[in-house]
Short mmCIF file of C-alpha atoms in Angstrom, two decimals:
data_model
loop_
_atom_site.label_atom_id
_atom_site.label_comp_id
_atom_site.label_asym_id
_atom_site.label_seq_id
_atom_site.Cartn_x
_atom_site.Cartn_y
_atom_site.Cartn_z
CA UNK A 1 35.46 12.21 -9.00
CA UNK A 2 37.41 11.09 -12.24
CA UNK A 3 35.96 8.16 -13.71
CA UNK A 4 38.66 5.74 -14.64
CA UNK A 5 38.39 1.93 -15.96
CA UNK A 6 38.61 -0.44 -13.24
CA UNK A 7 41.75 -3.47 -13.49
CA UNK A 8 41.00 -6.62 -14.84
CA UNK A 9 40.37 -8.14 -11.63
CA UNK A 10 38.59 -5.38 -10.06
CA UNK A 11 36.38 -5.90 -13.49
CA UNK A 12 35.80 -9.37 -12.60
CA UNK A 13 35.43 -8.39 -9.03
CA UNK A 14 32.44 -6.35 -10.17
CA UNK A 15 30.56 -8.62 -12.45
CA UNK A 16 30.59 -11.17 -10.02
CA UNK A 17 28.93 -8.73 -7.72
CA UNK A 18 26.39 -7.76 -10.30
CA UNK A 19 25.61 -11.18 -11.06
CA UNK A 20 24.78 -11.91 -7.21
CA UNK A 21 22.98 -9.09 -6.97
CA UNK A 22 20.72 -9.79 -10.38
CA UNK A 23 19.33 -12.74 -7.90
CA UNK A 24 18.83 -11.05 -4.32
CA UNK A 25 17.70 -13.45 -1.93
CA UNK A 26 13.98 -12.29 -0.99
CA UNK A 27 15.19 -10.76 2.22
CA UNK A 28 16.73 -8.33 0.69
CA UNK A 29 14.07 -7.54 -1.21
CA UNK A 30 11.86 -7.77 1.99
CA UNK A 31 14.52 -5.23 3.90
CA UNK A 32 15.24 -2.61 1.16
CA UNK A 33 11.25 -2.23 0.76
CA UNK A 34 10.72 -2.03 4.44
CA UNK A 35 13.85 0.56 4.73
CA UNK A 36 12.30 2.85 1.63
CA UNK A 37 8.96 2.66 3.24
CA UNK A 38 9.66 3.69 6.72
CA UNK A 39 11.78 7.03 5.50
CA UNK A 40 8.82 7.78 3.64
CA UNK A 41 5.49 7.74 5.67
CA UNK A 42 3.51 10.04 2.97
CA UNK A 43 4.69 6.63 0.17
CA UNK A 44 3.78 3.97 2.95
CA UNK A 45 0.45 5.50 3.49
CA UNK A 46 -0.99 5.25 -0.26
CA UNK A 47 -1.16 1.43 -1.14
CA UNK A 48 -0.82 2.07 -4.98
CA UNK A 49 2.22 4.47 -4.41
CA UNK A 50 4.39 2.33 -2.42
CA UNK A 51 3.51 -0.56 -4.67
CA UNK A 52 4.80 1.90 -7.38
CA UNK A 53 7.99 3.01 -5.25
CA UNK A 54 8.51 -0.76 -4.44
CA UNK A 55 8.52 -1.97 -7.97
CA UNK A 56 10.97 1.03 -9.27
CA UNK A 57 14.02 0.58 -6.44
CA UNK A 58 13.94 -3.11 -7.96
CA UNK A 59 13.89 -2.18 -11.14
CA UNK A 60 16.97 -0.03 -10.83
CA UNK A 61 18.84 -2.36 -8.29
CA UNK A 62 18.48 -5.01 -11.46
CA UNK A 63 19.08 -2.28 -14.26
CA UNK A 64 22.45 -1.39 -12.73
CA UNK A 65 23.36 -4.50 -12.00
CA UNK A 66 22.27 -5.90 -15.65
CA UNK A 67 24.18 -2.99 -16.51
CA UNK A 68 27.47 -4.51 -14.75
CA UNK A 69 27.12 -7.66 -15.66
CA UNK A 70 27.30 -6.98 -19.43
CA UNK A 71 29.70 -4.26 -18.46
CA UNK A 72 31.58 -4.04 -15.58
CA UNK A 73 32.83 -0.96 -13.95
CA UNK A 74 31.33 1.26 -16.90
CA UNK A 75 29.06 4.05 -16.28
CA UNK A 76 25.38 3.15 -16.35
CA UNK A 77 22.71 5.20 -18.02
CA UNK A 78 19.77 6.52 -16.14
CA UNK A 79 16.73 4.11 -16.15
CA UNK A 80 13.58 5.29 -17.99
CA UNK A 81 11.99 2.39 -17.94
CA UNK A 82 8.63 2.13 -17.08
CA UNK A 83 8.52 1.63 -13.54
CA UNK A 84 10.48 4.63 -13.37
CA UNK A 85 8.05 6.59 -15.49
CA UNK A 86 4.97 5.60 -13.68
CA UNK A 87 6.45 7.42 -10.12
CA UNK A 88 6.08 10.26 -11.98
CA UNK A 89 3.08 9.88 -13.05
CA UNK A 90 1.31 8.81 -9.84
CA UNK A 91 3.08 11.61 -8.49
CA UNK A 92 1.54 13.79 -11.13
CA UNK A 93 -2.36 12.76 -10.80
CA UNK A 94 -1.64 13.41 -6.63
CA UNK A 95 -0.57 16.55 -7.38
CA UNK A 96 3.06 16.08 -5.50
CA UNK A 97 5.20 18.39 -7.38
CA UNK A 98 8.83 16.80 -7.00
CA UNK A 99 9.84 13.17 -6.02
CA UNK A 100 11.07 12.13 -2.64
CA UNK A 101 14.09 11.45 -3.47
CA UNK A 102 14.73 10.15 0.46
CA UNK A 103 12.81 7.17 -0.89
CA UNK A 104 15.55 6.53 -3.41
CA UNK A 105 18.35 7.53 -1.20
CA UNK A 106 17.60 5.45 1.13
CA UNK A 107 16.91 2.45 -1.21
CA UNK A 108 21.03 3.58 -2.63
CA UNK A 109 22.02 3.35 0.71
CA UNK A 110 19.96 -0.14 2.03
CA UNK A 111 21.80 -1.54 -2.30
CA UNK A 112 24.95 -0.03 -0.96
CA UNK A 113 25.64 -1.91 2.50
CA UNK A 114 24.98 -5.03 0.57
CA UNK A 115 26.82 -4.52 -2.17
CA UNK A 116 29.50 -3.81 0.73
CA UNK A 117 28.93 -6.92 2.49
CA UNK A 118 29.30 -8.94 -1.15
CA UNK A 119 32.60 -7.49 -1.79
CA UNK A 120 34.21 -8.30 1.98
CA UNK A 121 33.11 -12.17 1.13
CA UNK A 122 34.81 -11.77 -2.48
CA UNK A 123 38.23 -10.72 -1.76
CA UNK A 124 40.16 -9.85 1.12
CA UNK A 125 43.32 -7.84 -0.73
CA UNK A 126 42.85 -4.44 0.60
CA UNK A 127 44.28 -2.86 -2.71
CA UNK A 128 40.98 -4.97 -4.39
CA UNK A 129 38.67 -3.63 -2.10
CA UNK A 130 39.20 0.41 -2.26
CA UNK A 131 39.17 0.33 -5.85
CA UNK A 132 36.04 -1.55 -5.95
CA UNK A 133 34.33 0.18 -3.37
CA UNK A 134 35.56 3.22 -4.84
CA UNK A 135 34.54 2.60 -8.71
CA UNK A 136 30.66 1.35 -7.37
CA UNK A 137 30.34 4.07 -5.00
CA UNK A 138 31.06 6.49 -8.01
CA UNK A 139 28.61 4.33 -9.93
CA UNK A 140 25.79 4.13 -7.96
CA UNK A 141 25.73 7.28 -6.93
CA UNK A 142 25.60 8.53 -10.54
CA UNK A 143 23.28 6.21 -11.92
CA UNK A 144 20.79 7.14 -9.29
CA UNK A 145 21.25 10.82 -9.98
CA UNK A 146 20.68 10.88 -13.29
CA UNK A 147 17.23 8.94 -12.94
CA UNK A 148 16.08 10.94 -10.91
CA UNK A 149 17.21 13.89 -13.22
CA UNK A 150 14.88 11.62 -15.50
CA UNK A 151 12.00 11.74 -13.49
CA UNK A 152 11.70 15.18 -12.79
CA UNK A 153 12.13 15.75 -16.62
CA UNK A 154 8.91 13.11 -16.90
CA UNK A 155 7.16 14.83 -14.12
CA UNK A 156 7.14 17.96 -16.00
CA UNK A 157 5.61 16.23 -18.94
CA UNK A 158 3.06 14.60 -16.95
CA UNK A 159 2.01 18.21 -15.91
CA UNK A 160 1.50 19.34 -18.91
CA UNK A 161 -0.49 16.80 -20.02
CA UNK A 162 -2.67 16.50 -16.91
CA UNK A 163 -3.47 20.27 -17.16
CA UNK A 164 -5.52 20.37 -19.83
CA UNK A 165 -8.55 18.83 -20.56
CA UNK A 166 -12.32 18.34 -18.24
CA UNK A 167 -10.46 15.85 -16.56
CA UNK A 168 -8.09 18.37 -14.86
CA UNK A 169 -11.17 20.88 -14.12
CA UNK A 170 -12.85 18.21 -12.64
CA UNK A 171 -9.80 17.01 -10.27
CA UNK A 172 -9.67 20.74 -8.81
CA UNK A 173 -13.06 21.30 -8.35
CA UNK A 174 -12.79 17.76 -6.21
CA UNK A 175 -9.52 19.25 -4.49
CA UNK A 176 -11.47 22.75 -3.85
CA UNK A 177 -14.51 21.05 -2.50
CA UNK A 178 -12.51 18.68 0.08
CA UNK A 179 -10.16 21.50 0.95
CA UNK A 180 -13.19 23.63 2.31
CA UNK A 181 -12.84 26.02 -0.59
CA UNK A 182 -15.87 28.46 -0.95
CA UNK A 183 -16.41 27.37 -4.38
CA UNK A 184 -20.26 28.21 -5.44
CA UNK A 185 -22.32 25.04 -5.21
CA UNK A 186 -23.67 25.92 -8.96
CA UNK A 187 -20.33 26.18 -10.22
CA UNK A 188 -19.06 23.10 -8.51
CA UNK A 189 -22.12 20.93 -9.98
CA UNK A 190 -21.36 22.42 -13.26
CA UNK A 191 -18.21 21.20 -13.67
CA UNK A 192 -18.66 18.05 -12.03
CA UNK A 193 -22.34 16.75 -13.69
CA UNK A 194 -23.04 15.76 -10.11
CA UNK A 195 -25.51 17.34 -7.64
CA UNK A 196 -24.03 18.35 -3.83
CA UNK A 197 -27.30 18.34 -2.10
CA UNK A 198 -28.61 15.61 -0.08
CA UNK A 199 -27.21 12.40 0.99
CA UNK A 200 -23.39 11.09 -0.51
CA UNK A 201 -21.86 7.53 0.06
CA UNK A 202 -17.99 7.81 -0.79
CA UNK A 203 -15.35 4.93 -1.58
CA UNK A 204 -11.66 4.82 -2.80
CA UNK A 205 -11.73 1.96 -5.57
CA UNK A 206 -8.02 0.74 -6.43
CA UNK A 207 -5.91 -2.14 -7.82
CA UNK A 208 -2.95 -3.32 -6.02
CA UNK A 209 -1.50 -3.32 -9.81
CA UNK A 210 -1.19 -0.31 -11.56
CA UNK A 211 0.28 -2.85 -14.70
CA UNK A 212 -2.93 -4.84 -15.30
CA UNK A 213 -6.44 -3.96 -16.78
CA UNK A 214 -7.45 -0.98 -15.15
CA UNK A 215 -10.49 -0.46 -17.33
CA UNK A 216 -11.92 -2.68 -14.44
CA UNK A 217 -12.05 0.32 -11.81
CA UNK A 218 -14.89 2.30 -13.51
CA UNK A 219 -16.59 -1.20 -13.85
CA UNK A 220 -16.35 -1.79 -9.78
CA UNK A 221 -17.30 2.15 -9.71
CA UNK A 222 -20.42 1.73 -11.78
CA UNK A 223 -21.16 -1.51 -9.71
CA UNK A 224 -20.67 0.34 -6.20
CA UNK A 225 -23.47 3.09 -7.56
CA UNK A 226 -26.19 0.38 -8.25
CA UNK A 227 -24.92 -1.26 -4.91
CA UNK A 228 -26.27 2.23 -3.59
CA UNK A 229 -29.01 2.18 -5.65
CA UNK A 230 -27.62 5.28 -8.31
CA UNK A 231 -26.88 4.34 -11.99
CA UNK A 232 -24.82 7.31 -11.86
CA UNK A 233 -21.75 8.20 -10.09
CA UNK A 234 -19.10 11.15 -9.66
CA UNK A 235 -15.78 9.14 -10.36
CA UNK A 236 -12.11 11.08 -10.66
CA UNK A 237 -9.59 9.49 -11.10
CA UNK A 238 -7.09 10.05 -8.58
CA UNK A 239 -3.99 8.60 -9.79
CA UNK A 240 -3.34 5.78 -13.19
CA UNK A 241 -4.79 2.82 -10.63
CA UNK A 242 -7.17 4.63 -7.89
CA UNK A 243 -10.67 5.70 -8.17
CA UNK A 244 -12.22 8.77 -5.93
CA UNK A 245 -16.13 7.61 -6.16
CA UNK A 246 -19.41 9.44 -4.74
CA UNK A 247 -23.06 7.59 -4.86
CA UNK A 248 -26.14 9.86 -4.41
CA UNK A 249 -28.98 8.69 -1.87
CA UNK A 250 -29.37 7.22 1.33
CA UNK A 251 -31.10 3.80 0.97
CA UNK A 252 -27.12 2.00 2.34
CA UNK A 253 -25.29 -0.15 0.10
CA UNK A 254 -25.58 -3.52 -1.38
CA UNK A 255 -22.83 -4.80 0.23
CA UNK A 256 -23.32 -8.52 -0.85
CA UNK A 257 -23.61 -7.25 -4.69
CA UNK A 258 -20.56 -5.70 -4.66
CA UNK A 259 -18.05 -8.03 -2.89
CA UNK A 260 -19.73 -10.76 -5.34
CA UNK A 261 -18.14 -8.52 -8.42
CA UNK A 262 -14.97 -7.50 -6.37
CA UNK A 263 -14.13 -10.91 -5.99
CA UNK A 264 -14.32 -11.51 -9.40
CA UNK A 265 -11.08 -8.83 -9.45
CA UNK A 266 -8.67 -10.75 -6.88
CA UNK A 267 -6.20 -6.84 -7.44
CA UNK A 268 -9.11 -4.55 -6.95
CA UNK A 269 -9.59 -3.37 -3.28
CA UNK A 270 -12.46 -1.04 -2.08
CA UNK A 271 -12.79 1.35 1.06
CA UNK A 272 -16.35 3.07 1.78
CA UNK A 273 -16.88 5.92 3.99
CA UNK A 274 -20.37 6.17 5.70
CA UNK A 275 -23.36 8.04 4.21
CA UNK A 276 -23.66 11.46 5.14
CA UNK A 277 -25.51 14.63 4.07
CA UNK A 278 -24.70 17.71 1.82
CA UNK A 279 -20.91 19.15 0.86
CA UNK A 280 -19.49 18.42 4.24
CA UNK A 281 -21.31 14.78 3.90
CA UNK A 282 -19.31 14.63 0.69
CA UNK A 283 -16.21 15.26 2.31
CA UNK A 284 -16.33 13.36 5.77
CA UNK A 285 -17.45 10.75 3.68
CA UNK A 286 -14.80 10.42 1.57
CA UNK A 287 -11.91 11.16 3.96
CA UNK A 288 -13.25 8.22 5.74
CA UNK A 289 -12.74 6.20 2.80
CA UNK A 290 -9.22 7.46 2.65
CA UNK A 291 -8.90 6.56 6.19
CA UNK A 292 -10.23 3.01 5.57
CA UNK A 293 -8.04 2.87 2.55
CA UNK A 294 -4.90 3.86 4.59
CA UNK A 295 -5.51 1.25 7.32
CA UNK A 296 -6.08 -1.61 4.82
CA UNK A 297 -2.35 -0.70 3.24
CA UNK A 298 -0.26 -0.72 6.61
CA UNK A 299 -2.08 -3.57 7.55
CA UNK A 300 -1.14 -5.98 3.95
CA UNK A 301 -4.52 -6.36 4.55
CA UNK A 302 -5.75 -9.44 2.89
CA UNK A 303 -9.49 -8.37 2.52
CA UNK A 304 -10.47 -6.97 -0.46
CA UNK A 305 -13.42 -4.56 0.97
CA UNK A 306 -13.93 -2.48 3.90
CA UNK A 307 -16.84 0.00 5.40
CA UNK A 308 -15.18 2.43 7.90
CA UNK A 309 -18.32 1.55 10.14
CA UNK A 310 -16.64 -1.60 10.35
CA UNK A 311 -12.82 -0.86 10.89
CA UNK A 312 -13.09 2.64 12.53
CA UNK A 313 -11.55 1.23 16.16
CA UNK A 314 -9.53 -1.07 14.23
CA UNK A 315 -8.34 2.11 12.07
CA UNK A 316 -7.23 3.80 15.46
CA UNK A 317 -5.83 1.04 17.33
CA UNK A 318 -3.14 0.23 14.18
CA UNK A 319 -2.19 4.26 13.72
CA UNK A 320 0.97 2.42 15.23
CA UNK A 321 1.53 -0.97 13.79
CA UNK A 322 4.22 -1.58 16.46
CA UNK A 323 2.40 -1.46 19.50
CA UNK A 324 -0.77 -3.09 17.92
CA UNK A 325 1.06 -5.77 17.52
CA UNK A 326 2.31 -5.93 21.23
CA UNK A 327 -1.31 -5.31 22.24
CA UNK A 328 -3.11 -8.32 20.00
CA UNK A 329 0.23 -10.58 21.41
CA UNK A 330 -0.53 -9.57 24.80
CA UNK A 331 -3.97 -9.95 25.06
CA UNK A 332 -4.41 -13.41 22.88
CA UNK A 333 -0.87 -15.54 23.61
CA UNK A 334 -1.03 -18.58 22.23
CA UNK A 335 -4.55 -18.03 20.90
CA UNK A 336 -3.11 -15.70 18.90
CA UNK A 337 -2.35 -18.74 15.88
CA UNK A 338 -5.38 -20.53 17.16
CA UNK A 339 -7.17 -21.45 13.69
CA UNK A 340 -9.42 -19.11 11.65
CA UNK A 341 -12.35 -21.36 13.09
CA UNK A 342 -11.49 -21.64 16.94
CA UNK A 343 -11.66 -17.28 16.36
CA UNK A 344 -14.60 -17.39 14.32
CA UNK A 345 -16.31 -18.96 16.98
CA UNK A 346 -14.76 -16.62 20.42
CA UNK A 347 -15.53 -13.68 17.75
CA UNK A 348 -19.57 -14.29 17.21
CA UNK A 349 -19.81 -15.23 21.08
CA UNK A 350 -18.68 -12.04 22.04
CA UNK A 351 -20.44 -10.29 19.50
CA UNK A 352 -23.75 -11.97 20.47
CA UNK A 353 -22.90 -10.57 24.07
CA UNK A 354 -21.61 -14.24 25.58
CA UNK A 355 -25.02 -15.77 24.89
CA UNK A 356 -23.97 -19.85 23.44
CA UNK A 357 -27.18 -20.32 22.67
CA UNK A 358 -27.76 -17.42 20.11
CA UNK A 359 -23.83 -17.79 19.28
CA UNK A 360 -24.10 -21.42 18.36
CA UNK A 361 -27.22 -20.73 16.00
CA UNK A 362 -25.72 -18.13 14.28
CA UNK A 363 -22.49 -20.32 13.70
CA UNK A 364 -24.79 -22.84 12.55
CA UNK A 365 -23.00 -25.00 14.83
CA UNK A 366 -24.26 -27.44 18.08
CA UNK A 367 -24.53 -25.48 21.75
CA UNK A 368 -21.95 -28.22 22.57
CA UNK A 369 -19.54 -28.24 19.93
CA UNK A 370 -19.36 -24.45 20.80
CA UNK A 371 -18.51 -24.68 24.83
CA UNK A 372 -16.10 -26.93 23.81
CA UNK A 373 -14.23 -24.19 21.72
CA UNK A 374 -14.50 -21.72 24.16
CA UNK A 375 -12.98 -24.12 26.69
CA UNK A 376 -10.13 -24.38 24.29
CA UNK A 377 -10.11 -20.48 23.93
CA UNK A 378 -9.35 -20.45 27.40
CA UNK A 379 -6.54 -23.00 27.63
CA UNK A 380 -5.15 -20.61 24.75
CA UNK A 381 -5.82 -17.32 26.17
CA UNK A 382 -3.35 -15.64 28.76
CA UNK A 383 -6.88 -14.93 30.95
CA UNK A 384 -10.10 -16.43 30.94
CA UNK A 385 -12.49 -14.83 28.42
CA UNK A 386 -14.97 -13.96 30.99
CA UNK A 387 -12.08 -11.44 32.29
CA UNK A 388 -11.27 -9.96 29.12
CA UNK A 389 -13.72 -10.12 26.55
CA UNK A 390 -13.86 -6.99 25.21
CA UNK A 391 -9.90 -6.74 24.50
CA UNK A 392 -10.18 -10.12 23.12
CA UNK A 393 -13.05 -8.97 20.40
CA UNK A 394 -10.67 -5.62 19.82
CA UNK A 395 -7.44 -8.12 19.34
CA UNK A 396 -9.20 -10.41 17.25
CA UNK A 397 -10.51 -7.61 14.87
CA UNK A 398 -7.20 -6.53 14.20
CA UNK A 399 -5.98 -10.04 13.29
CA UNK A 400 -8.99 -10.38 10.98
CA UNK A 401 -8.15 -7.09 8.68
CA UNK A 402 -4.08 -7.58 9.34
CA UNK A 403 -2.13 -9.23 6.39
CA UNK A 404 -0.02 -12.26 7.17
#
């Protein structure tokens, strides 16, 4: 399509539109994420990629509209900005060899019904509209092209870069060892200065912000090998803000240790895997990190450290977020937004198998005081606890690792 300027009042028509969109309401924000995210399950699943995704379809909504502000109606360069530039890169150190572009197409496509919407309230002259719509269809369209021309042009520079080095040898002989590959065990040490035999406690160390100090993650990697009782750890890094991490031995974790440091890092988040024995230890181990890692991002999960031990049913009742949520609505009601305390307290009961006595000691709490909860549990509850305790426990879990 021939690109031709726009009339003065279709130019005016268009900055006006830019400058609403330079300050979307958050919805939009909130629905354009959500849209990009659910074409894209292999984005949604990796916390530190979506974030990534998420930040660069805002970035461009605002450089084009910047863009139209200053300009209106004029074609708008590609954006090589940073947030841009660090898709590719993520996508790089994952070793995903082209972009999925669905996730910007479908972020064009969430911009373009609004955009839409904002012109129908601006004008009404039908002559107005189809050359607006017309000139910011043309422009949107191209702008998103050519960044994505962009990225795959920075992609293949990440490549290159990522291929040389010990680093690189050491990411394949990770990739080789959790794909089952019948690399020698010598050979695998060799390259990786850490021993296969015996026992292997995995975690996925990452920050929710791949902008900030990331010099951090080998300090919470470091700190989750003492925590295991191992000054030394295998750590590769999997992408610019996530750590893969292995611990030697089987004397369990210093839990306590650890979250004391992690909290001292309010973007870091860790998932551990369970300890487990020899190379297929050092795999199940670590794919049960991943798994604990995955749950903790679709659930906006507000905690900041998980043990698959812990979240395993929790892991399989969320695979679908949907109908967990049905389940934890069904099952609690109205206790459902019940405070933290009131579920604190039906929590330990059941936990202690519906004994007060060793519930209320534990809660550090009177025998009283904690019947008198419960009671109020049960006004809350759709059916009595005695009926339904163990779905209870289950729907109260969920609610404890699930984001607001």
């Amino acid at each position: 399509m021939e690109w031709k300027a726009p009339s003065p009042r279709v130019r005016e028509l268009i900055r006006h539109c830019a400058q609403i969109v330079v300050n979307p309401r958050p919805e939009w924000l909130d629905e354009f994420d959500a849209a990009v995210l659910a074409a894209s399950p292999m984005i949604a699943a990796d916390p530190e990629l979506a974030a990534a995704v998420s930040r660069s379809n805002r970035a461009n909504l605002y450089f084009w509209a910047t863009a139209n502000v200053r300009d209106p109606g004029a074609p708008v360069p590609p954006n090589t900005g940073p947030e841009p530039l660090a898709i590719a890169r993520e996508l790089v150190r994952r070793g995903i060899n082209a972009f999925p572009s669905d996730a910007y197409r479908v972020g064009e496509g969430v911009a373009w019904r609004r955009l839409m919407e904002i012109a129908f309230e601006l004008t009404s002259d039908a002559a107005e509209l189809h050359e607006l719509l017309q000139i910011c269809s043309l422009s949107i369209s191209t702008f998103i092209e050519a960044t994505l021309q962009g990225i795959d042009a920075q992609i293949e520079l990440e490549r290159d870069e990522l291929t040389l080095g010990t680093h690189a040898e050491r990411r394949e002989t990770v990739a080789l060892l959790l794909d089952g590959a019948p690399i020698p065990h010598r050979r695998a040490e060799a390259r990786l200065g850490y021993a296969l035999t015996g026992a292997h406690t995995a975690a996925v160390i990452w920050s929710v912000r791949s902008d900030g100090d990331l010099s951090v993650l080998d300090g919470v990697a470091e700190a989750f090998g003492q925590a295991c009782g191992s000054p030394r750890v295998l750590s590769v890094p999997a992408s610019t803000a996530t750590r893969w991490v292995w611990a030697p031995g089987s004397g369990g974790t210093d839990i306590a240790a650890l979250l004391q440091m992690v909290r001292a890092a309010p973007d870091i988040r860790v998932a551990i895997g369970p300890t487990a024995d020899g190379i297929d230890g050092f795999r199940r181990s670590h794919f049960d990190a991943i798994t604990t890692q995955q749950m903790m991002a679709r659930l906006h999960s507000p905690q900041q450290l998980a043990l698959f031990t812990d979240i395993q049913l929790v892991a399989l009742i969320t695979a679908d977020a949907d109908r967990a949520a049905e389940f934890v609505h069904r099952v609690l009601g109205d206790f459902e937004s019940a405070s933290p305390e009131l579920h604190d307290t039906v929590r330990v009961f059941v936990t202690e198998q519906c004994n007060a006595s060793r519930a209320a000691a534990r809660l550090y709490t009177h025998r009283n005081t904690l019947l008198r909860r419960l009671a109020r549990a049960d006004e809350l509850l759709p059916r009595p606890l005695a009926e339904c305790s163990v779905d209870v426990a289950v729907a109260l879990d969920v609610l404890r690792w699930r984001g607001p």
